[in-house]
Short mmCIF file of N, CA and C in Angstrom, two decimals:
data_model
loop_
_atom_site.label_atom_id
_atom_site.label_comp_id
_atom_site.label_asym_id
_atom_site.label_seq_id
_atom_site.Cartn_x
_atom_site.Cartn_y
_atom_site.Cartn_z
N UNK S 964 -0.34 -18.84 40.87
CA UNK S 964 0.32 -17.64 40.40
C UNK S 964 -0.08 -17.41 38.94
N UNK S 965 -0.49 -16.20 38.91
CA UNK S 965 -0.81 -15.78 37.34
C UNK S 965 0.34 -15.59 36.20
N UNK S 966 -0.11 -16.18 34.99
CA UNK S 966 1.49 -15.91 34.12
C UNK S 966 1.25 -14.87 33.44
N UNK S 967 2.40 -13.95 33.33
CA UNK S 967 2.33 -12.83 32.43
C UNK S 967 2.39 -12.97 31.08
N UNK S 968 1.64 -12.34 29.93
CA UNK S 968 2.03 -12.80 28.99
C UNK S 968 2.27 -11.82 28.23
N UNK S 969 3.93 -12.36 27.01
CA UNK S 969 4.99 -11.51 26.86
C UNK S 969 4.60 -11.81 25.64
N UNK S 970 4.34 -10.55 24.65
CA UNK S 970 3.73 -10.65 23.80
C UNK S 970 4.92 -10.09 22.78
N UNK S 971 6.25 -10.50 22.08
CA UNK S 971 6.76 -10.36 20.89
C UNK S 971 6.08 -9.94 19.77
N UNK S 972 6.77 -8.70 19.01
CA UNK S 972 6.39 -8.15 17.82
C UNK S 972 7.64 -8.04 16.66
N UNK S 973 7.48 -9.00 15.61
CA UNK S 973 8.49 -9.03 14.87
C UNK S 973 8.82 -7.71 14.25
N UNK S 974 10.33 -7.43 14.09
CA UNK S 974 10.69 -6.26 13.26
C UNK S 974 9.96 -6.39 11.99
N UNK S 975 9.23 -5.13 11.54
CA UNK S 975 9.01 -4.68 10.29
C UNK S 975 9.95 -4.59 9.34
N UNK S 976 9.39 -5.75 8.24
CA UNK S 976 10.49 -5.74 7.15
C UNK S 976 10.31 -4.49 6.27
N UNK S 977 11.29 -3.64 6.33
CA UNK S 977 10.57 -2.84 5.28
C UNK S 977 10.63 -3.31 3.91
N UNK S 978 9.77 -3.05 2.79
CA UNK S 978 10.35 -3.64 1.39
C UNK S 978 11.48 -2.70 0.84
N UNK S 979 12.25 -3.48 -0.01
CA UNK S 979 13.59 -2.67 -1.28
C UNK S 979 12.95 -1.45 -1.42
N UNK S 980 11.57 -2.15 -2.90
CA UNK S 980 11.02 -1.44 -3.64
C UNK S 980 9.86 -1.62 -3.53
N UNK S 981 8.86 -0.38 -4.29
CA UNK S 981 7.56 -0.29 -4.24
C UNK S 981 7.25 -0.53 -5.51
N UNK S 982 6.20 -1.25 -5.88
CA UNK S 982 5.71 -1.73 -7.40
C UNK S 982 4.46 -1.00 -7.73
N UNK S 983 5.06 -0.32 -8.87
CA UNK S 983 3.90 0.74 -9.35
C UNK S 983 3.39 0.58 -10.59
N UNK S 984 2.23 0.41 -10.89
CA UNK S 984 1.28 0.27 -12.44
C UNK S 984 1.37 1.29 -12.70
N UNK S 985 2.18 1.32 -14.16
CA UNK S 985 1.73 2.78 -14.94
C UNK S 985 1.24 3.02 -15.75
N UNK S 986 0.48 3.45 -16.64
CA UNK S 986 0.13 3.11 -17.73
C UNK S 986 -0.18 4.77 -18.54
N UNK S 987 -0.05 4.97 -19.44
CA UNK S 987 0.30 5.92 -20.37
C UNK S 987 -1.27 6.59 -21.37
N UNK S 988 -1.58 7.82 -20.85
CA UNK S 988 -3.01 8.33 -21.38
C UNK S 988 -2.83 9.64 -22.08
N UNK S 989 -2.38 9.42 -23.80
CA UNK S 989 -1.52 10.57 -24.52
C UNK S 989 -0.29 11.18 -23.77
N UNK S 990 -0.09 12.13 -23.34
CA UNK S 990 1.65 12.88 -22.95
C UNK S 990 1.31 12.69 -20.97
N UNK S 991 0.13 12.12 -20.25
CA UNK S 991 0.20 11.52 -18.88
C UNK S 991 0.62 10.61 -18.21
N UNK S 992 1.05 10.65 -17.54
CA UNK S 992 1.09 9.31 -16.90
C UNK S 992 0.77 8.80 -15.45
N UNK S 993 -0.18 8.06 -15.41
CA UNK S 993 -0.80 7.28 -14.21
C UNK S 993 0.26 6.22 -13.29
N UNK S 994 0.27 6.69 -12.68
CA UNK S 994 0.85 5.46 -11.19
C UNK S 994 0.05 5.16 -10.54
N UNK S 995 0.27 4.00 -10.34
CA UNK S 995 -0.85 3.53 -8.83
C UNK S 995 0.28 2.17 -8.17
N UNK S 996 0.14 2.84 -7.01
CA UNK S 996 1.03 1.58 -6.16
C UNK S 996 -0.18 0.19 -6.06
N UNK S 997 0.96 -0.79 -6.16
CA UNK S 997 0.08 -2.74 -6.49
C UNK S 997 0.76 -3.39 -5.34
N UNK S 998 1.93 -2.89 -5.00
CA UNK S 998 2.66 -4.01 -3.87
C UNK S 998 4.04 -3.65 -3.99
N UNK S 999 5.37 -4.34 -3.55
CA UNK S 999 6.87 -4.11 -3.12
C UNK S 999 7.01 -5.44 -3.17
N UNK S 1000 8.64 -4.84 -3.07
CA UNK S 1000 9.25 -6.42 -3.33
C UNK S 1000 10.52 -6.28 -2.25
N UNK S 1001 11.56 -7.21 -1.82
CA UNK S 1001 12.15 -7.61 -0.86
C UNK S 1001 13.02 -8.01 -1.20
N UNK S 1002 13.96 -8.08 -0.79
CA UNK S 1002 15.31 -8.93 -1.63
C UNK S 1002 15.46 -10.23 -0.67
N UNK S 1003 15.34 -11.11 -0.94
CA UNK S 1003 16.30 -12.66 -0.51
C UNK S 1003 17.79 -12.43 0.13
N UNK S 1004 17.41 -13.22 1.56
CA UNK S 1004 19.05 -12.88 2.27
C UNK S 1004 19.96 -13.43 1.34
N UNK S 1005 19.72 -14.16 0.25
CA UNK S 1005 21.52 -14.47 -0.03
C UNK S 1005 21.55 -13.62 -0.81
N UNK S 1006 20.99 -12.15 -1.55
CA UNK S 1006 21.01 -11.43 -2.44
C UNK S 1006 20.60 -11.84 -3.88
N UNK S 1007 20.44 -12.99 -4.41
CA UNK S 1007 20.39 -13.73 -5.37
C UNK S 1007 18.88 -13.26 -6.04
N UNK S 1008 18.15 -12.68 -5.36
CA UNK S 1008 16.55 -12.39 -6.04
C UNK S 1008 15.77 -11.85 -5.30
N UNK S 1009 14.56 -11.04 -5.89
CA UNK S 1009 13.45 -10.69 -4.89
C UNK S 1009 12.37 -11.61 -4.57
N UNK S 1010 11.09 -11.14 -3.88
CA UNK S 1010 10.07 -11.67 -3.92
C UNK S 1010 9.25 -10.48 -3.98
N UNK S 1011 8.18 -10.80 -5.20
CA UNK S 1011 7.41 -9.77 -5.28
C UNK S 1011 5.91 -9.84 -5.04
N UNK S 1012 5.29 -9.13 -3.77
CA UNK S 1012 4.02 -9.16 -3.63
C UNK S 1012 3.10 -8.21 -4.11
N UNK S 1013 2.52 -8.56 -4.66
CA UNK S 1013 1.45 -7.39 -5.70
C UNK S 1013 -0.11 -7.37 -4.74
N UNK S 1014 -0.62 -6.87 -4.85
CA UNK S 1014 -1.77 -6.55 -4.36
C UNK S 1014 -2.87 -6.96 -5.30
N UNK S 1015 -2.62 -6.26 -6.02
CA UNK S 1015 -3.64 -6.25 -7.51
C UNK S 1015 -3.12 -6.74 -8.50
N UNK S 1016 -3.54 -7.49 -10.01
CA UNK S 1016 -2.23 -8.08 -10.74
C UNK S 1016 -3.10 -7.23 -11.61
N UNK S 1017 -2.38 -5.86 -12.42
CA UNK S 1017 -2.80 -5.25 -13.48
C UNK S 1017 -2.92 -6.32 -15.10
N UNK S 1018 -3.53 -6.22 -16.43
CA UNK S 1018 -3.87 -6.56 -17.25
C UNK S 1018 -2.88 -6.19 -18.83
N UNK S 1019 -2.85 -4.43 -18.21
CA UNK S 1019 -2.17 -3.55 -18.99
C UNK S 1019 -1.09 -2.76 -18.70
N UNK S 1020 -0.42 -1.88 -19.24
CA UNK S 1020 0.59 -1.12 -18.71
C UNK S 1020 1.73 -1.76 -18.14
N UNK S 1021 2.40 -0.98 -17.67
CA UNK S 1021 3.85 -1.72 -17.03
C UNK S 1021 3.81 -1.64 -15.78
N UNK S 1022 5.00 -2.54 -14.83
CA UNK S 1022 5.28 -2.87 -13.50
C UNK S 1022 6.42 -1.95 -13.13
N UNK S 1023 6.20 -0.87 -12.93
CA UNK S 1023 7.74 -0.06 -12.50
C UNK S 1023 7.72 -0.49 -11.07
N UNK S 1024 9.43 -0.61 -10.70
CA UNK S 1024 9.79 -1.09 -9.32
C UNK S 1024 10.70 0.31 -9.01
N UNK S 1025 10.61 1.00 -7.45
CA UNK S 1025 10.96 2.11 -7.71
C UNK S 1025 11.44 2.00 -5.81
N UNK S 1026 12.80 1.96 -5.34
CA UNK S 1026 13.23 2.65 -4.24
C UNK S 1026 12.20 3.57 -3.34
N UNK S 1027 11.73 2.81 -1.74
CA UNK S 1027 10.58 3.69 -1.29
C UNK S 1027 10.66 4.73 -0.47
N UNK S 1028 11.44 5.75 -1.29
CA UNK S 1028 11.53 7.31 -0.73
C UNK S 1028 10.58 7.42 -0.32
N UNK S 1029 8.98 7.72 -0.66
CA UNK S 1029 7.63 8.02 -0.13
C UNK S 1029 6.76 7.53 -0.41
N UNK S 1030 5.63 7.77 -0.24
CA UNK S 1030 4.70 6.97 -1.04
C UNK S 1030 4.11 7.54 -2.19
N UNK S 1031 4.66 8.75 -2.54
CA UNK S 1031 4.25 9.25 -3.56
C UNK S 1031 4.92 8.71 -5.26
N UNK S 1032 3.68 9.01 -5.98
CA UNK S 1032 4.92 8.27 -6.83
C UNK S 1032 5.52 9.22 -7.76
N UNK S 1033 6.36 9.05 -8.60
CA UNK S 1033 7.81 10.03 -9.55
C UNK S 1033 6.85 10.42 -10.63
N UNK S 1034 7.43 11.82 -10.55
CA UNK S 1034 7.00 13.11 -11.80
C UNK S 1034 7.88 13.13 -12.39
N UNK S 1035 7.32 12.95 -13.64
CA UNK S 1035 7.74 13.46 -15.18
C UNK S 1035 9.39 12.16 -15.43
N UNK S 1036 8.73 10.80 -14.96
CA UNK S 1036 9.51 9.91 -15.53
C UNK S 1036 9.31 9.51 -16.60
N UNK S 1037 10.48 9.26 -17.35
CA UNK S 1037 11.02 8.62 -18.97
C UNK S 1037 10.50 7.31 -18.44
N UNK S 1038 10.01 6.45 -20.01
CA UNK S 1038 9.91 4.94 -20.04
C UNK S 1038 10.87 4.25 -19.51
N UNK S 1039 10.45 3.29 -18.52
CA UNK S 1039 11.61 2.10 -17.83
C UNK S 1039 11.74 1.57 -19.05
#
């Protein structure tokens, strides 16, 4: 007899937040998504996976309404 095979697909974690490089070019400002982060079941911390580890600029962490990233934000 042939066995069927039952192939499980874990739920997609979605992440918290999305981690965005910004970095500042006179009155512009550049985003580029690097990775998200996750919160730890006991709530106590995230874990943050980056994609790319930028050099310069800042790490904004930002709620993932879309993938687009936020116009005409003030300095975190």
């Amino acid at each position: 007899m042939a066995r069927e095979k039952t192939k499980t697909t874990p739920a997609l974690n979605a992440p918290d937040f999305l981690a965005w490089h910004v970095t500042q070019r006179g009155e512009k400002s550049f985003w580029n998504k690097v990775g998200a982060a996750w919160a730890h079941k006991d709530g106590q911390g995230y874990t943050l996976q980056l994609e790319t580890c930028p050099i310069n600029g800042r790490i904004v962490l930002r709620a993932p309404l879309d993938d687009t990233p936020p116009q005409n934000e003030g300095r975190s």
